Tab-separated table of C-alpha atoms in Angstrom:
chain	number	residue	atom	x	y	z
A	1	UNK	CA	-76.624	-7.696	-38.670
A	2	UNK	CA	-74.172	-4.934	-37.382
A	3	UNK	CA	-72.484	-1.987	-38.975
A	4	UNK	CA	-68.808	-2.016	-38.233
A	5	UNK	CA	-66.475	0.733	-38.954
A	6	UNK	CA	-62.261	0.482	-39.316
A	7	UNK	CA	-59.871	3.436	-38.700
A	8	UNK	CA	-57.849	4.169	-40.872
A	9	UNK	CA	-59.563	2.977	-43.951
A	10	UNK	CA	-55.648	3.045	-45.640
A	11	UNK	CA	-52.095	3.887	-44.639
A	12	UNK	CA	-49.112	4.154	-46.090
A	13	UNK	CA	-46.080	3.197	-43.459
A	14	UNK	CA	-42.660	3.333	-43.077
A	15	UNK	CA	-41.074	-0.084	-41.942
A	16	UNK	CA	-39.942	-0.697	-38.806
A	17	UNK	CA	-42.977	1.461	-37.605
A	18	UNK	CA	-45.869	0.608	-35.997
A	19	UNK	CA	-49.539	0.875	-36.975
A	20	UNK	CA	-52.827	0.608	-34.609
A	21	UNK	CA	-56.133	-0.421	-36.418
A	22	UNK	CA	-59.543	0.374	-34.867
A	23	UNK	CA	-62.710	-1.510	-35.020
A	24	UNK	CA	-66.579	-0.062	-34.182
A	25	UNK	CA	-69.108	-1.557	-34.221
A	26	UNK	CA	-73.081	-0.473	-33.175
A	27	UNK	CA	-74.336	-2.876	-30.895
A	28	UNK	CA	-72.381	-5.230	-28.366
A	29	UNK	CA	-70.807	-8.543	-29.309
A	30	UNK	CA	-69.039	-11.342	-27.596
A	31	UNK	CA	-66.834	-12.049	-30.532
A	32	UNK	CA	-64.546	-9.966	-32.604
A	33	UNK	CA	-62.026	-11.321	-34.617
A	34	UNK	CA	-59.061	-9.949	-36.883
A	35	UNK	CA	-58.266	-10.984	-39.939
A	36	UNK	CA	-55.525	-10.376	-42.593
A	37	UNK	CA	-55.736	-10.954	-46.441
A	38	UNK	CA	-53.648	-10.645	-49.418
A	39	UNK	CA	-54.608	-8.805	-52.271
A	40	UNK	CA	-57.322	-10.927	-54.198
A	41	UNK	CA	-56.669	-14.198	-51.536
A	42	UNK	CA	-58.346	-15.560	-49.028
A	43	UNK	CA	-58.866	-14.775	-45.538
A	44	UNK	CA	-56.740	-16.030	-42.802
A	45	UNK	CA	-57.319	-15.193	-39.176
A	46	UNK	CA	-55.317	-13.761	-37.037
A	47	UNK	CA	-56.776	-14.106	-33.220
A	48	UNK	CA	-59.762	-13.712	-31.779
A	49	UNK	CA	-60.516	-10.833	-29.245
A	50	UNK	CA	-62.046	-11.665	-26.316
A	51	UNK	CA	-63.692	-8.805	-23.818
A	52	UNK	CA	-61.780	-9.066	-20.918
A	53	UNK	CA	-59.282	-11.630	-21.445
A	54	UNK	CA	-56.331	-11.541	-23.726
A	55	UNK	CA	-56.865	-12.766	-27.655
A	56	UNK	CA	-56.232	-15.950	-28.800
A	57	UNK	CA	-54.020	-16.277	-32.083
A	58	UNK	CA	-54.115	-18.299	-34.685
A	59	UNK	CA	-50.784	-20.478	-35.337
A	60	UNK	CA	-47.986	-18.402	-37.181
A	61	UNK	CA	-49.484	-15.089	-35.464
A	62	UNK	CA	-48.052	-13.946	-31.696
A	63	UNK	CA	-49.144	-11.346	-29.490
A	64	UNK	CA	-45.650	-9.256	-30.059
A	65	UNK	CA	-46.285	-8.849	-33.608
A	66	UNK	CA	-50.179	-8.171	-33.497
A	67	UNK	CA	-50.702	-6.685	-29.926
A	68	UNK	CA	-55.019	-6.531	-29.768
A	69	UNK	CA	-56.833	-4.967	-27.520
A	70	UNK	CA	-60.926	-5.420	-26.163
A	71	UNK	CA	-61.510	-2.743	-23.754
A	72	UNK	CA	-65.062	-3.594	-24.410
A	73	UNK	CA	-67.931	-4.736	-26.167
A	74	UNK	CA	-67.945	-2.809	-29.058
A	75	UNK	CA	-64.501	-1.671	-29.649
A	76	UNK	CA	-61.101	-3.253	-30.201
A	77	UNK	CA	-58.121	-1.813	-31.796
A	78	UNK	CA	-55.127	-4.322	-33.746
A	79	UNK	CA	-51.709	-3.023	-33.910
A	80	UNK	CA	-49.269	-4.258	-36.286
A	81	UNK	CA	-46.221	-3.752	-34.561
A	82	UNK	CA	-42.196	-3.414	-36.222
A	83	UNK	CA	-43.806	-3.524	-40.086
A	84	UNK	CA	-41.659	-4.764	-42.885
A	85	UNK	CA	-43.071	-5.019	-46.550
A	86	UNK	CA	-44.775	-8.516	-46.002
A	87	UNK	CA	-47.306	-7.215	-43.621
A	88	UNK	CA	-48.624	-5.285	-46.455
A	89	UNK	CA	-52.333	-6.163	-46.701
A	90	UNK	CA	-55.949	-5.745	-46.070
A	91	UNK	CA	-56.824	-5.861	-42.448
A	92	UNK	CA	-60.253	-6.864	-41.549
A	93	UNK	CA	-62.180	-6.761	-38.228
A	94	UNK	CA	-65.272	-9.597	-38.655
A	95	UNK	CA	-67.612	-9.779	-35.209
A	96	UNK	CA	-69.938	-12.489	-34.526
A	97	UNK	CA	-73.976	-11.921	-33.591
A	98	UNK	CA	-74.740	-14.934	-31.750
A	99	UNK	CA	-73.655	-18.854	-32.838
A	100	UNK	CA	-73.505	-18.307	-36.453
A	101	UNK	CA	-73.148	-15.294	-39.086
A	102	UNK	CA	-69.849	-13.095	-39.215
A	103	UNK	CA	-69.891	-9.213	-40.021
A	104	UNK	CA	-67.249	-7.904	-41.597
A	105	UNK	CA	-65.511	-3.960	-41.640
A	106	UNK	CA	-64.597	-2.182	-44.851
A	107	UNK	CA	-61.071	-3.178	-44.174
A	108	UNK	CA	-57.989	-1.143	-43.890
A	109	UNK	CA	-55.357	-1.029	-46.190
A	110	UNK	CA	-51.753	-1.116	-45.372
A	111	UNK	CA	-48.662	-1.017	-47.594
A	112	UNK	CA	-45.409	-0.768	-46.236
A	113	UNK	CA	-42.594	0.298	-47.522
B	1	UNK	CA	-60.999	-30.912	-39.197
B	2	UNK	CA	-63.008	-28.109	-41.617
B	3	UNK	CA	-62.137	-27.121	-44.962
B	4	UNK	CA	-63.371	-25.358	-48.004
B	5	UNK	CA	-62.676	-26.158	-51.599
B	6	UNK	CA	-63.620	-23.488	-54.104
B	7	UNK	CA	-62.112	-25.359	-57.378
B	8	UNK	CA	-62.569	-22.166	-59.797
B	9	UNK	CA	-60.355	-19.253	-59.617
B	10	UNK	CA	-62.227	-17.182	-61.670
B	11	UNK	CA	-66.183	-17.723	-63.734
B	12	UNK	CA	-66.787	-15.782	-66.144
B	13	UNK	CA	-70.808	-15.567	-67.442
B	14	UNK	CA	-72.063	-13.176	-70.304
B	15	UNK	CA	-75.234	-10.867	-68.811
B	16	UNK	CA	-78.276	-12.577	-68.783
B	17	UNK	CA	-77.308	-15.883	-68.658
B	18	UNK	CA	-77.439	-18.069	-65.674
B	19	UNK	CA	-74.433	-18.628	-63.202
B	20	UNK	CA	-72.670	-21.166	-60.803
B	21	UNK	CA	-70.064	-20.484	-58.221
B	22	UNK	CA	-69.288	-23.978	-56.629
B	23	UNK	CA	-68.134	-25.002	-53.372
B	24	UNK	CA	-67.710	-28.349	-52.147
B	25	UNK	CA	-66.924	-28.653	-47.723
B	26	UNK	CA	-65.101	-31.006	-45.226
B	27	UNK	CA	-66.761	-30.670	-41.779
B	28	UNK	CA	-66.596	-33.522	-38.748
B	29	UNK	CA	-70.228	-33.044	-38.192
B	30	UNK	CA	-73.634	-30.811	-39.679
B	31	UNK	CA	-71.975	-27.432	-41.043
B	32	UNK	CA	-73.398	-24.191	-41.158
B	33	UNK	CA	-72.433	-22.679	-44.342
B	34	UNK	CA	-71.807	-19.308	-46.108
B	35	UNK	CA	-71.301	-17.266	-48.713
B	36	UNK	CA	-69.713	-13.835	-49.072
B	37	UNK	CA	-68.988	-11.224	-51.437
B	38	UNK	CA	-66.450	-8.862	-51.827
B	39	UNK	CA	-66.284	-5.962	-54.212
B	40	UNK	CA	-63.293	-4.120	-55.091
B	41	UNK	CA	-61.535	-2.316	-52.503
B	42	UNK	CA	-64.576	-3.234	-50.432
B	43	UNK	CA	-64.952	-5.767	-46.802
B	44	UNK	CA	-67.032	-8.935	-47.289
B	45	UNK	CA	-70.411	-8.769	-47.309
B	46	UNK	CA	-72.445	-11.095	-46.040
B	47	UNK	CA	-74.827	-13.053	-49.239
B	48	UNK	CA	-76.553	-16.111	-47.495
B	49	UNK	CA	-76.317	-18.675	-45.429
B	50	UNK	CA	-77.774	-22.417	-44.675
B	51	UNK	CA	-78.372	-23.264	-41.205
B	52	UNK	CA	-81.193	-25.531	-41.415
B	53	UNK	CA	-83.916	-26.335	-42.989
B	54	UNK	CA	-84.974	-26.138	-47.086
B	55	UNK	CA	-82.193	-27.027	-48.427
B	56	UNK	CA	-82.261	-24.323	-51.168
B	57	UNK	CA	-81.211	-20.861	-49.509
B	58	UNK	CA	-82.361	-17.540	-50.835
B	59	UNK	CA	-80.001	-14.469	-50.070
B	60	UNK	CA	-79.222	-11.148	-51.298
B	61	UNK	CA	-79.319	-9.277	-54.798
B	62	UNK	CA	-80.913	-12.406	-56.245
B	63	UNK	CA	-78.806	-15.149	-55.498
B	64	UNK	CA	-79.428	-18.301	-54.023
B	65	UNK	CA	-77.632	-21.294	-52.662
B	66	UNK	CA	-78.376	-25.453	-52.655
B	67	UNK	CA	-77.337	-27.473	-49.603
B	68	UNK	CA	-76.329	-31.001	-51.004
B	69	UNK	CA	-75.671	-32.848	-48.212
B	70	UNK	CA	-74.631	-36.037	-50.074
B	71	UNK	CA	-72.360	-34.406	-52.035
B	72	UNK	CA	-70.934	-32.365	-49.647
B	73	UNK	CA	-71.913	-28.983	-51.519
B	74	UNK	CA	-73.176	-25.613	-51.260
B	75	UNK	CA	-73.166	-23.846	-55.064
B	76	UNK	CA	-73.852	-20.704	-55.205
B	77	UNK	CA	-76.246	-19.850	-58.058
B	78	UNK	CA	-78.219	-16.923	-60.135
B	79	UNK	CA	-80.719	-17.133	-62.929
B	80	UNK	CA	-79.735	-14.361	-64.904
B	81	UNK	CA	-76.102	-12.845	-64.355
B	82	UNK	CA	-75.615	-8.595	-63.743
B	83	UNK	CA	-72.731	-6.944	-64.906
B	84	UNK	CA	-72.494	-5.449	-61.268
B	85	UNK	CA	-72.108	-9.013	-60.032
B	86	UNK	CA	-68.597	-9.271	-60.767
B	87	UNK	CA	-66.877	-9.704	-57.747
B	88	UNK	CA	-64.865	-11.939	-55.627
B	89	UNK	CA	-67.024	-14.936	-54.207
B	90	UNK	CA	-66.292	-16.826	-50.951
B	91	UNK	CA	-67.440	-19.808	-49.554
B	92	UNK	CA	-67.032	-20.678	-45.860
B	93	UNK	CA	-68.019	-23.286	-43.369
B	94	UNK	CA	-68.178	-23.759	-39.586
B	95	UNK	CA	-68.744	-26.744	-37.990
B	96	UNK	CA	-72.276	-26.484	-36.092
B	97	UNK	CA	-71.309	-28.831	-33.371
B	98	UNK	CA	-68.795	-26.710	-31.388
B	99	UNK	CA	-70.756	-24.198	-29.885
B	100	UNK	CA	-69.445	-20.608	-30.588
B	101	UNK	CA	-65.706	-21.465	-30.452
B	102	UNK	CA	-65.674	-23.286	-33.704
B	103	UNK	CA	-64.174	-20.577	-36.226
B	104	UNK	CA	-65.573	-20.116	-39.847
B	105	UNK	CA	-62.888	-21.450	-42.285
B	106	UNK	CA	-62.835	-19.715	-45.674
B	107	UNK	CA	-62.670	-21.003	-49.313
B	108	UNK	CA	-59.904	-19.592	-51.558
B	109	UNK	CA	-62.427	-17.617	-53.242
B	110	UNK	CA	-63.619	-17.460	-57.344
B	111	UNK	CA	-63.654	-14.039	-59.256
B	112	UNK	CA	-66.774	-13.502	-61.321
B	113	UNK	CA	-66.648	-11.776	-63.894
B	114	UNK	CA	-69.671	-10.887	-66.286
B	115	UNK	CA	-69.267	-9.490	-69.129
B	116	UNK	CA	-71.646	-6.957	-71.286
């Protein structure tokens, strides 16, 4: 397994700002991936942060809006970038060890308002 | 294409009895499955997965999980339900046959809730 950690845990924004979300984790890992989810939905990812190449999103997600960045094996920060009320949500980083189980952060919690 | 079809919203169990979570999955080839757990204000955490093998999967706090291939399943289950279970419950599924690029697609999740 691997113990991942998230900065900040919760934040409270004004919109129009800007928030960046960090992700630790103790060990190195080819895969990190962001998610975002609802209160009480489902998961839906985001992109896909790749160590030394830029992140692939998901459809409905662009690099302007969610600027990530993998400077290396353990670390990678999201930022959620011009916020309005919708992106309110729980942020989560997830990392992959090896071909099959996902780890997942605490999460951090964003409302804006 | 992958999906995950978790057809209860919410279970609810008394304490001490047994309990089901199901999931039923869509996958082009042999999935690798999962289950997670989520507690309130909490990140998933990871509960058990089937990758190969016995088809009847033994994970954490006491629950376990059967692979039924021909029906395309993977219940989650527990002999005798803890109030401290009660928590959201998802089921996800990757398919096996795309190396490490294949992403894990989540169910909509069911709330458990067990009551005293």
């Amino acid at each position: 397994s691997a113990v991942i950690s998230q900065k900040p845990s919760r934040d409270i924004c004004q919109r129009g700002t800007s928030l960046t979300i960090q992700c630790q984790v103790d060990s190195q890992v080819t895969m990190m991936f962001w998610y975002r989810q609802q209160p009480g939905q489902s998961l839906t990812l985001i992109a896909t942060a790749n160590q030394g190449s830029e992140a692939t999103y998901e459809s409905g997600f662009v690099i302007d809006k969610f600027p990530i960045s993998r400077p290396n094996l353990t670390f990678s920060t999201l930022t959620v970038s011009n916020m309005s009320p919708e992106d309110s949500s729980i942020y989560l980083c997830s990392v992959a060890t090896g071909l099959e189980t996902q780890y997942f952060g605490p999460g951090t919690r964003l409302l804006v308002l | 294409a992958q999906s995950v079809a978790q057809p209860e919203d919410q279970v609810n169990v008394a304490e001490g009895n047994p309990l089901t979570v199901k999931c039923t999955y869509s996958v082009s080839g042999n999935p690798y499955l999962f289950w997670y757990v989520q507690y309130p204000n909490r990140g998933l955490q990871f509960l058990l997965k089937y990758i190969t093998g016995d088809n009847l999967v033994k994970g954490s706090y006491g629950f376990e999980a059967e692979f039924n291939k021909s029906q395309t399943s993977f219940h989650l289950k527990k002999p005798s339900a803890l109030v401290s279970d009660s928590a959201l419950y998802f089921c996800a599924v990757r398919d096996r046959g795309n190396s490490s690029a294949s992403k894990i697609i989540f169910g909509s999740g069911t709330r458990l809730s067990i009551r005293p």
